[in-house]
Amino acid sequence: MMIENILIIVSLVLLSHYVIFLSKIYFGLSKLTNKVNEKIPEEFVSIIVPFRNEEKNIINTYTNLTSQNYPQEKFEIILVNDSSDDNSLQLLENLPKKENVFIYSVPKDYPANAHKKRAIRFGIEKSKGEIIVTTDADCNHKKDWLKNLLKFMDKETGLISGPVEFISNEKLFSRMQRLEFAGLVITGAGLIGSGNPIICNAANIAYRKKVFDEVGGFTYQMNLSSGDDELLMQKIHRDSGYQIKFALDKNAIVSTEANPTLNDFYHQRKRWASKGLFYGDHLLLLKLVLIFLFYLSLIVQPILGFVIS
């Protein structure tokens, strides 16, 4: 009887914490707004696209970004090759040159760890924009993407998290990923709206270069293969006086393909989950552990029902 009572109490605690978590997301979403100044920022913008072995996608990305409905004199596109061993770089170099497009390769003597972050950091060093926008080389961008993302940038804003969606095919696994990933994006949006920014996606974010420098950039993350998004966002929220915003506009969405195999999905989520161990807020880590235990309890409770009572 004692064991049963303890398990019931534990289950109720986990359930209560999870309900509070969902409520925070729900009320955070209600605080988001798309009523913003439609004018584009005065600041010059640098779009940084790190790529490695993206010969299947790089031309499409290049075409999408160079076709943006945004004044060409107000932005630049910096494509950073990070040790590609396919034809990605050659395909780019064979394209007609545009004045606001720059193609670089990360030098061999550049720090070798954290591939994607080192490519972004190298791109930032080469950039002249006051606003940095990062996206991935395997994404699709609508013509008004940049304009609708940056309309949320004002003097008080340090970072904007943009929406990302998975493109699914008719396969069940792909459709499940699309739904699950949409849940992550909605969760991130709600937490930003509630004033507790935790997750975002580097495939669609914008931030001020001076704020990036102010919080130390990726200085304490270069040992991680990921973290160029949410760890940076959390540092800006924690260590600066700037606001974090979510771009609540369907025209600000970027899309990318879902993982083709279960193995790819596993390694992607393993990489994402590894960032949680480096969150600076220990209370946040405890909350995430409680959420994990709640999900685990949904599997364990039926088993205990048969074993114990």
CSV table of C-alpha atoms in Angstrom, one decimal:
chain,number,residue,atom,x,y,z
A,1,MET,CA,0.0,0.0,0.0
A,2,MET,CA,2.9,2.4,0.9
A,3,ILE,CA,4.5,1.8,-2.6
A,4,GLU,CA,1.2,2.4,-4.3
A,5,ASN,CA,0.7,5.7,-2.4
A,6,ILE,CA,4.2,6.9,-3.2
A,7,LEU,CA,3.8,6.1,-6.9
A,8,ILE,CA,0.4,7.9,-7.0
A,9,ILE,CA,2.0,11.0,-5.4
A,10,VAL,CA,4.9,10.9,-7.8
A,11,SER,CA,2.5,10.6,-10.8
A,12,LEU,CA,0.4,13.5,-9.6
A,13,VAL,CA,3.5,15.7,-9.1
A,14,LEU,CA,4.7,14.9,-12.6
A,15,LEU,CA,1.2,15.5,-14.1
A,16,SER,CA,0.8,18.8,-12.2
A,17,HIS,CA,4.1,20.0,-13.4
A,18,TYR,CA,3.3,19.1,-17.0
A,19,VAL,CA,-0.1,20.8,-16.9
A,20,ILE,CA,1.6,24.0,-15.7
A,21,PHE,CA,4.1,23.7,-18.5
A,22,LEU,CA,1.4,23.3,-21.1
A,23,SER,CA,-0.5,26.3,-19.6
A,24,LYS,CA,2.6,28.4,-19.8
A,25,ILE,CA,2.9,27.6,-23.5
A,26,TYR,CA,-0.8,28.2,-24.1
A,27,PHE,CA,-0.8,31.6,-22.5
A,28,GLY,CA,2.5,32.5,-24.1
A,29,LEU,CA,1.0,31.8,-27.5
A,30,SER,CA,-1.9,34.2,-26.7
A,31,LYS,CA,0.7,37.0,-26.0
A,32,LEU,CA,2.4,36.7,-29.4
A,33,THR,CA,1.4,39.3,-31.9
A,34,ASN,CA,1.9,39.9,-35.7
A,35,LYS,CA,1.0,43.6,-35.4
A,36,VAL,CA,4.4,45.0,-36.1
A,37,ASN,CA,6.0,47.8,-38.1
A,38,GLU,CA,5.9,46.7,-41.7
A,39,LYS,CA,9.0,48.8,-42.5
A,40,ILE,CA,12.2,46.9,-43.1
A,41,PRO,CA,15.1,47.7,-40.6
A,42,GLU,CA,17.4,50.5,-41.4
A,43,GLU,CA,20.4,48.3,-40.6
A,44,PHE,CA,22.3,46.4,-43.2
A,45,VAL,CA,21.6,42.6,-43.1
A,46,SER,CA,24.0,39.7,-43.5
A,47,ILE,CA,22.5,36.3,-44.3
A,48,ILE,CA,24.9,33.5,-43.4
A,49,VAL,CA,24.5,30.0,-44.8
A,50,PRO,CA,27.0,27.3,-43.7
A,51,PHE,CA,27.1,24.3,-45.9
A,52,ARG,CA,28.8,21.0,-46.1
A,53,ASN,CA,28.1,18.4,-48.9
A,54,GLU,CA,24.9,20.1,-50.0
A,55,GLU,CA,25.2,19.7,-53.8
A,56,LYS,CA,21.6,18.5,-54.0
A,57,ASN,CA,20.2,21.6,-52.3
A,58,ILE,CA,22.7,24.5,-52.7
A,59,ILE,CA,21.5,25.8,-56.1
A,60,ASN,CA,17.9,25.9,-54.9
A,61,THR,CA,19.0,27.8,-51.7
A,62,TYR,CA,21.1,30.2,-53.7
A,63,THR,CA,18.2,30.9,-56.1
A,64,ASN,CA,15.7,31.4,-53.2
A,65,LEU,CA,18.0,33.8,-51.3
A,66,THR,CA,19.0,35.9,-54.3
A,67,SER,CA,15.4,36.2,-55.4
A,68,GLN,CA,14.2,37.8,-52.1
A,69,ASN,CA,11.8,40.6,-52.3
A,70,TYR,CA,14.2,42.9,-50.4
A,71,PRO,CA,16.3,45.8,-51.5
A,72,GLN,CA,19.6,44.3,-52.8
A,73,GLU,CA,21.6,47.2,-51.4
A,74,LYS,CA,20.3,46.4,-47.9
A,75,PHE,CA,21.6,42.9,-47.6
A,76,GLU,CA,24.4,40.4,-48.4
A,77,ILE,CA,24.4,36.7,-48.7
A,78,ILE,CA,27.5,34.9,-47.3
A,79,LEU,CA,27.8,31.2,-48.2
A,80,VAL,CA,30.4,29.4,-46.0
A,81,ASN,CA,31.8,26.1,-47.2
A,82,ASP,CA,32.8,23.9,-44.3
A,83,SER,CA,35.1,21.1,-45.7
A,84,SER,CA,32.7,19.8,-48.4
A,85,ASP,CA,34.0,16.9,-50.3
A,86,ASP,CA,31.3,16.9,-53.0
A,87,ASN,CA,30.6,19.4,-55.8
A,88,SER,CA,28.8,22.0,-53.6
A,89,LEU,CA,31.5,24.7,-53.8
A,90,GLN,CA,32.1,24.1,-57.5
A,91,LEU,CA,28.4,24.5,-58.3
A,92,LEU,CA,28.3,27.8,-56.5
A,93,GLU,CA,31.5,29.1,-58.1
A,94,ASN,CA,30.1,28.4,-61.6
A,95,LEU,CA,27.0,30.5,-61.1
A,96,PRO,CA,26.8,34.1,-62.4
A,97,LYS,CA,28.3,36.4,-59.9
A,98,LYS,CA,26.0,38.8,-58.0
A,99,GLU,CA,27.3,41.9,-56.2
A,100,ASN,CA,25.8,41.0,-52.8
A,101,VAL,CA,26.8,37.3,-52.8
A,102,PHE,CA,30.1,36.2,-51.2
A,103,ILE,CA,31.4,32.6,-51.1
A,104,TYR,CA,34.0,31.6,-48.6
A,105,SER,CA,35.6,28.4,-47.3
A,106,VAL,CA,36.6,28.0,-43.7
A,107,PRO,CA,40.4,28.1,-43.5
A,108,LYS,CA,42.2,24.8,-42.7
A,109,ASP,CA,43.9,26.5,-39.7
A,110,TYR,CA,40.5,27.6,-38.2
A,111,PRO,CA,39.4,25.8,-35.0
A,112,ALA,CA,38.3,22.3,-36.2
A,113,ASN,CA,35.6,21.6,-33.6
A,114,ALA,CA,31.9,22.5,-33.8
A,115,HIS,CA,31.7,22.5,-37.6
A,116,LYS,CA,28.5,24.4,-38.1
A,117,LYS,CA,29.3,27.0,-35.4
A,118,ARG,CA,32.8,27.6,-36.7
A,119,ALA,CA,31.4,28.2,-40.2
A,120,ILE,CA,28.8,30.7,-38.9
A,121,ARG,CA,31.5,32.4,-36.8
A,122,PHE,CA,33.7,32.7,-39.8
A,123,GLY,CA,30.8,34.1,-41.8
A,124,ILE,CA,30.1,36.7,-39.0
A,125,GLU,CA,33.8,37.7,-39.1
A,126,LYS,CA,33.4,38.3,-42.9
A,127,SER,CA,30.1,40.1,-42.6
A,128,LYS,CA,29.4,43.8,-42.6
A,129,GLY,CA,25.8,43.6,-41.5
A,130,GLU,CA,24.5,44.9,-38.2
A,131,ILE,CA,21.8,42.2,-38.3
A,132,ILE,CA,22.8,38.6,-38.7
A,133,VAL,CA,20.4,36.1,-40.2
A,134,THR,CA,21.2,32.4,-40.3
A,135,THR,CA,19.6,29.6,-42.3
A,136,ASP,CA,20.5,26.2,-43.6
A,137,ALA,CA,21.5,25.2,-47.1
A,138,ASP,CA,18.8,22.5,-47.3
A,139,CYS,CA,15.9,25.0,-46.7
A,140,ASN,CA,13.3,26.5,-48.9
A,141,HIS,CA,12.6,30.2,-48.6
A,142,LYS,CA,9.6,32.1,-49.9
A,143,LYS,CA,10.3,35.4,-51.8
A,144,ASP,CA,9.0,37.5,-48.9
A,145,TRP,CA,10.7,35.4,-46.2
A,146,LEU,CA,13.4,37.9,-45.2
A,147,LYS,CA,11.1,40.9,-45.2
A,148,ASN,CA,8.5,39.1,-43.0
A,149,LEU,CA,11.1,37.8,-40.6
A,150,LEU,CA,12.8,41.1,-40.1
A,151,LYS,CA,9.7,43.2,-39.7
A,152,PHE,CA,9.7,41.9,-36.1
A,153,MET,CA,13.1,43.5,-35.5
A,154,ASP,CA,13.0,46.8,-33.6
A,155,LYS,CA,15.4,48.7,-31.3
A,156,GLU,CA,14.5,46.7,-28.3
A,157,THR,CA,14.8,43.3,-30.0
A,158,GLY,CA,18.0,41.3,-29.8
A,159,LEU,CA,16.9,38.0,-31.4
A,160,ILE,CA,14.1,36.8,-33.6
A,161,SER,CA,13.1,33.1,-33.8
A,162,GLY,CA,11.4,32.3,-37.1
A,163,PRO,CA,9.1,29.3,-37.8
A,164,VAL,CA,10.4,26.2,-39.5
A,165,GLU,CA,8.4,23.3,-40.9
A,166,PHE,CA,9.1,19.8,-42.2
A,167,ILE,CA,8.0,18.9,-45.7
A,168,SER,CA,6.4,15.5,-45.5
A,169,ASN,CA,5.6,13.0,-48.2
A,170,GLU,CA,2.9,10.4,-48.1
A,171,LYS,CA,4.9,8.0,-45.8
A,172,LEU,CA,3.6,7.7,-42.3
A,173,PHE,CA,7.1,8.3,-40.7
A,174,SER,CA,7.5,11.6,-42.6
A,175,ARG,CA,4.0,12.8,-41.7
A,176,MET,CA,4.6,11.9,-38.0
A,177,GLN,CA,7.9,13.9,-38.0
A,178,ARG,CA,6.1,16.9,-39.5
A,179,LEU,CA,3.5,16.8,-36.8
A,180,GLU,CA,6.0,16.3,-34.0
A,181,PHE,CA,8.3,19.0,-35.3
A,182,ALA,CA,5.4,21.4,-35.5
A,183,GLY,CA,4.8,20.7,-31.8
A,184,LEU,CA,8.4,21.7,-31.0
A,185,VAL,CA,8.0,25.0,-33.0
A,186,ILE,CA,4.7,25.8,-31.2
A,187,THR,CA,6.3,25.0,-27.9
A,188,GLY,CA,9.2,27.3,-28.6
A,189,ALA,CA,6.9,30.1,-29.7
A,190,GLY,CA,4.8,29.8,-26.6
A,191,LEU,CA,7.8,29.8,-24.3
A,192,ILE,CA,9.1,32.9,-26.0
A,193,GLY,CA,5.7,34.6,-25.6
A,194,SER,CA,5.7,33.7,-21.9
A,195,GLY,CA,9.1,35.3,-21.4
A,196,ASN,CA,10.9,32.0,-21.0
A,197,PRO,CA,12.7,31.4,-24.3
A,198,ILE,CA,14.2,27.9,-24.4
A,199,ILE,CA,14.2,26.4,-27.9
A,200,CYS,CA,14.5,27.8,-31.4
A,201,ASN,CA,16.0,26.7,-34.7
A,202,ALA,CA,19.1,28.1,-36.4
A,203,ALA,CA,17.5,27.4,-39.8
A,204,ASN,CA,15.5,30.6,-39.3
A,205,ILE,CA,16.8,33.2,-36.7
A,206,ALA,CA,18.0,36.8,-36.8
A,207,TYR,CA,20.0,38.6,-34.2
A,208,ARG,CA,22.0,41.8,-33.7
A,209,LYS,CA,25.8,41.4,-34.3
A,210,LYS,CA,26.6,43.7,-31.4
A,211,VAL,CA,24.4,41.6,-29.0
A,212,PHE,CA,26.2,38.4,-30.3
A,213,ASP,CA,29.5,40.0,-29.4
A,214,GLU,CA,28.2,41.4,-26.1
A,215,VAL,CA,27.2,37.9,-24.8
A,216,GLY,CA,30.4,36.3,-26.0
A,217,GLY,CA,29.0,34.6,-29.1
A,218,PHE,CA,29.8,30.9,-29.3
A,219,THR,CA,32.8,31.2,-27.0
A,220,TYR,CA,31.6,28.6,-24.5
A,221,GLN,CA,29.9,26.3,-27.0
A,222,MET,CA,32.6,25.4,-29.5
A,223,ASN,CA,33.0,22.0,-28.0
A,224,LEU,CA,29.4,21.2,-29.1
A,225,SER,CA,28.2,20.1,-32.5
A,226,SER,CA,25.0,22.1,-32.0
A,227,GLY,CA,23.8,25.0,-29.9
A,228,ASP,CA,24.2,27.9,-32.4
A,229,ASP,CA,20.6,28.7,-31.9
A,230,GLU,CA,19.0,28.1,-28.5
A,231,LEU,CA,22.1,28.4,-26.3
A,232,LEU,CA,22.8,31.8,-28.0
A,233,MET,CA,19.1,32.8,-27.5
A,234,GLN,CA,19.2,31.9,-23.8
A,235,LYS,CA,22.4,33.9,-23.3
A,236,ILE,CA,20.9,36.9,-25.0
A,237,HIS,CA,17.8,36.6,-22.8
A,238,ARG,CA,19.8,36.1,-19.7
A,239,ASP,CA,22.8,38.4,-20.2
A,240,SER,CA,21.5,41.4,-22.2
A,241,GLY,CA,18.6,43.8,-21.9
A,242,TYR,CA,17.2,42.9,-25.3
A,243,GLN,CA,13.9,41.2,-26.0
A,244,ILE,CA,13.4,37.8,-27.7
A,245,LYS,CA,10.6,37.6,-30.3
A,246,PHE,CA,8.9,35.0,-32.4
A,247,ALA,CA,8.1,35.8,-36.0
A,248,LEU,CA,4.3,35.0,-36.0
A,249,ASP,CA,3.8,35.1,-39.7
A,250,LYS,CA,3.3,32.2,-42.1
A,251,ASN,CA,5.3,34.1,-44.8
A,252,ALA,CA,8.3,34.0,-42.5
A,253,ILE,CA,8.4,30.2,-42.5
A,254,VAL,CA,11.3,28.2,-44.0
A,255,SER,CA,10.8,24.6,-44.8
A,256,THR,CA,13.1,21.6,-45.0
A,257,GLU,CA,12.8,17.9,-45.7
A,258,ALA,CA,12.0,15.5,-42.9
A,259,ASN,CA,14.6,12.8,-42.0
A,260,PRO,CA,14.4,10.0,-44.5
A,261,THR,CA,15.3,7.2,-42.1
A,262,LEU,CA,14.8,6.4,-38.4
A,263,ASN,CA,18.6,6.3,-37.9
A,264,ASP,CA,18.8,9.9,-39.3
A,265,PHE,CA,16.0,11.0,-37.0
A,266,TYR,CA,17.7,9.4,-34.0
A,267,HIS,CA,21.0,11.1,-34.6
A,268,GLN,CA,19.4,14.4,-35.2
A,269,ARG,CA,17.5,14.3,-31.9
A,270,LYS,CA,20.5,12.9,-30.1
A,271,ARG,CA,22.5,16.0,-31.3
A,272,TRP,CA,19.7,18.3,-30.3
A,273,ALA,CA,19.2,16.7,-26.9
A,274,SER,CA,22.9,17.0,-26.1
A,275,LYS,CA,22.6,20.8,-25.8
A,276,GLY,CA,20.3,20.5,-22.8
A,277,LEU,CA,23.2,19.4,-20.6
A,278,PHE,CA,24.8,22.8,-21.2
A,279,TYR,CA,21.9,25.0,-20.4
A,280,GLY,CA,23.1,27.6,-17.9
A,281,ASP,CA,19.9,27.5,-15.8
A,282,HIS,CA,19.9,24.6,-13.5
A,283,LEU,CA,16.3,25.1,-12.6
A,284,LEU,CA,15.4,24.8,-16.2
A,285,LEU,CA,17.3,21.5,-16.4
A,286,LEU,CA,15.3,20.2,-13.5
A,287,LYS,CA,12.0,21.2,-15.2
A,288,LEU,CA,13.1,19.4,-18.4
A,289,VAL,CA,14.0,16.3,-16.4
A,290,LEU,CA,10.5,16.3,-14.8
A,291,ILE,CA,8.9,16.6,-18.3
A,292,PHE,CA,11.0,13.6,-19.5
A,293,LEU,CA,9.9,11.6,-16.4
A,294,PHE,CA,6.3,12.4,-17.1
A,295,TYR,CA,6.6,11.0,-20.6
A,296,LEU,CA,8.4,8.0,-19.2
A,297,SER,CA,5.7,7.5,-16.6
A,298,LEU,CA,3.1,7.0,-19.4
A,299,ILE,CA,5.0,3.9,-20.4
A,300,VAL,CA,5.9,2.7,-16.9
A,301,GLN,CA,2.6,3.1,-15.2
A,302,PRO,CA,0.7,0.4,-17.1
A,303,ILE,CA,3.6,-2.0,-16.4
A,304,LEU,CA,3.5,-1.2,-12.7
A,305,GLY,CA,-0.3,-1.7,-12.8
A,306,PHE,CA,0.3,-5.3,-13.7
A,307,VAL,CA,3.3,-5.9,-11.5
A,308,ILE,CA,2.3,-4.1,-8.3
A,309,SER,CA,-1.5,-3.6,-8.3
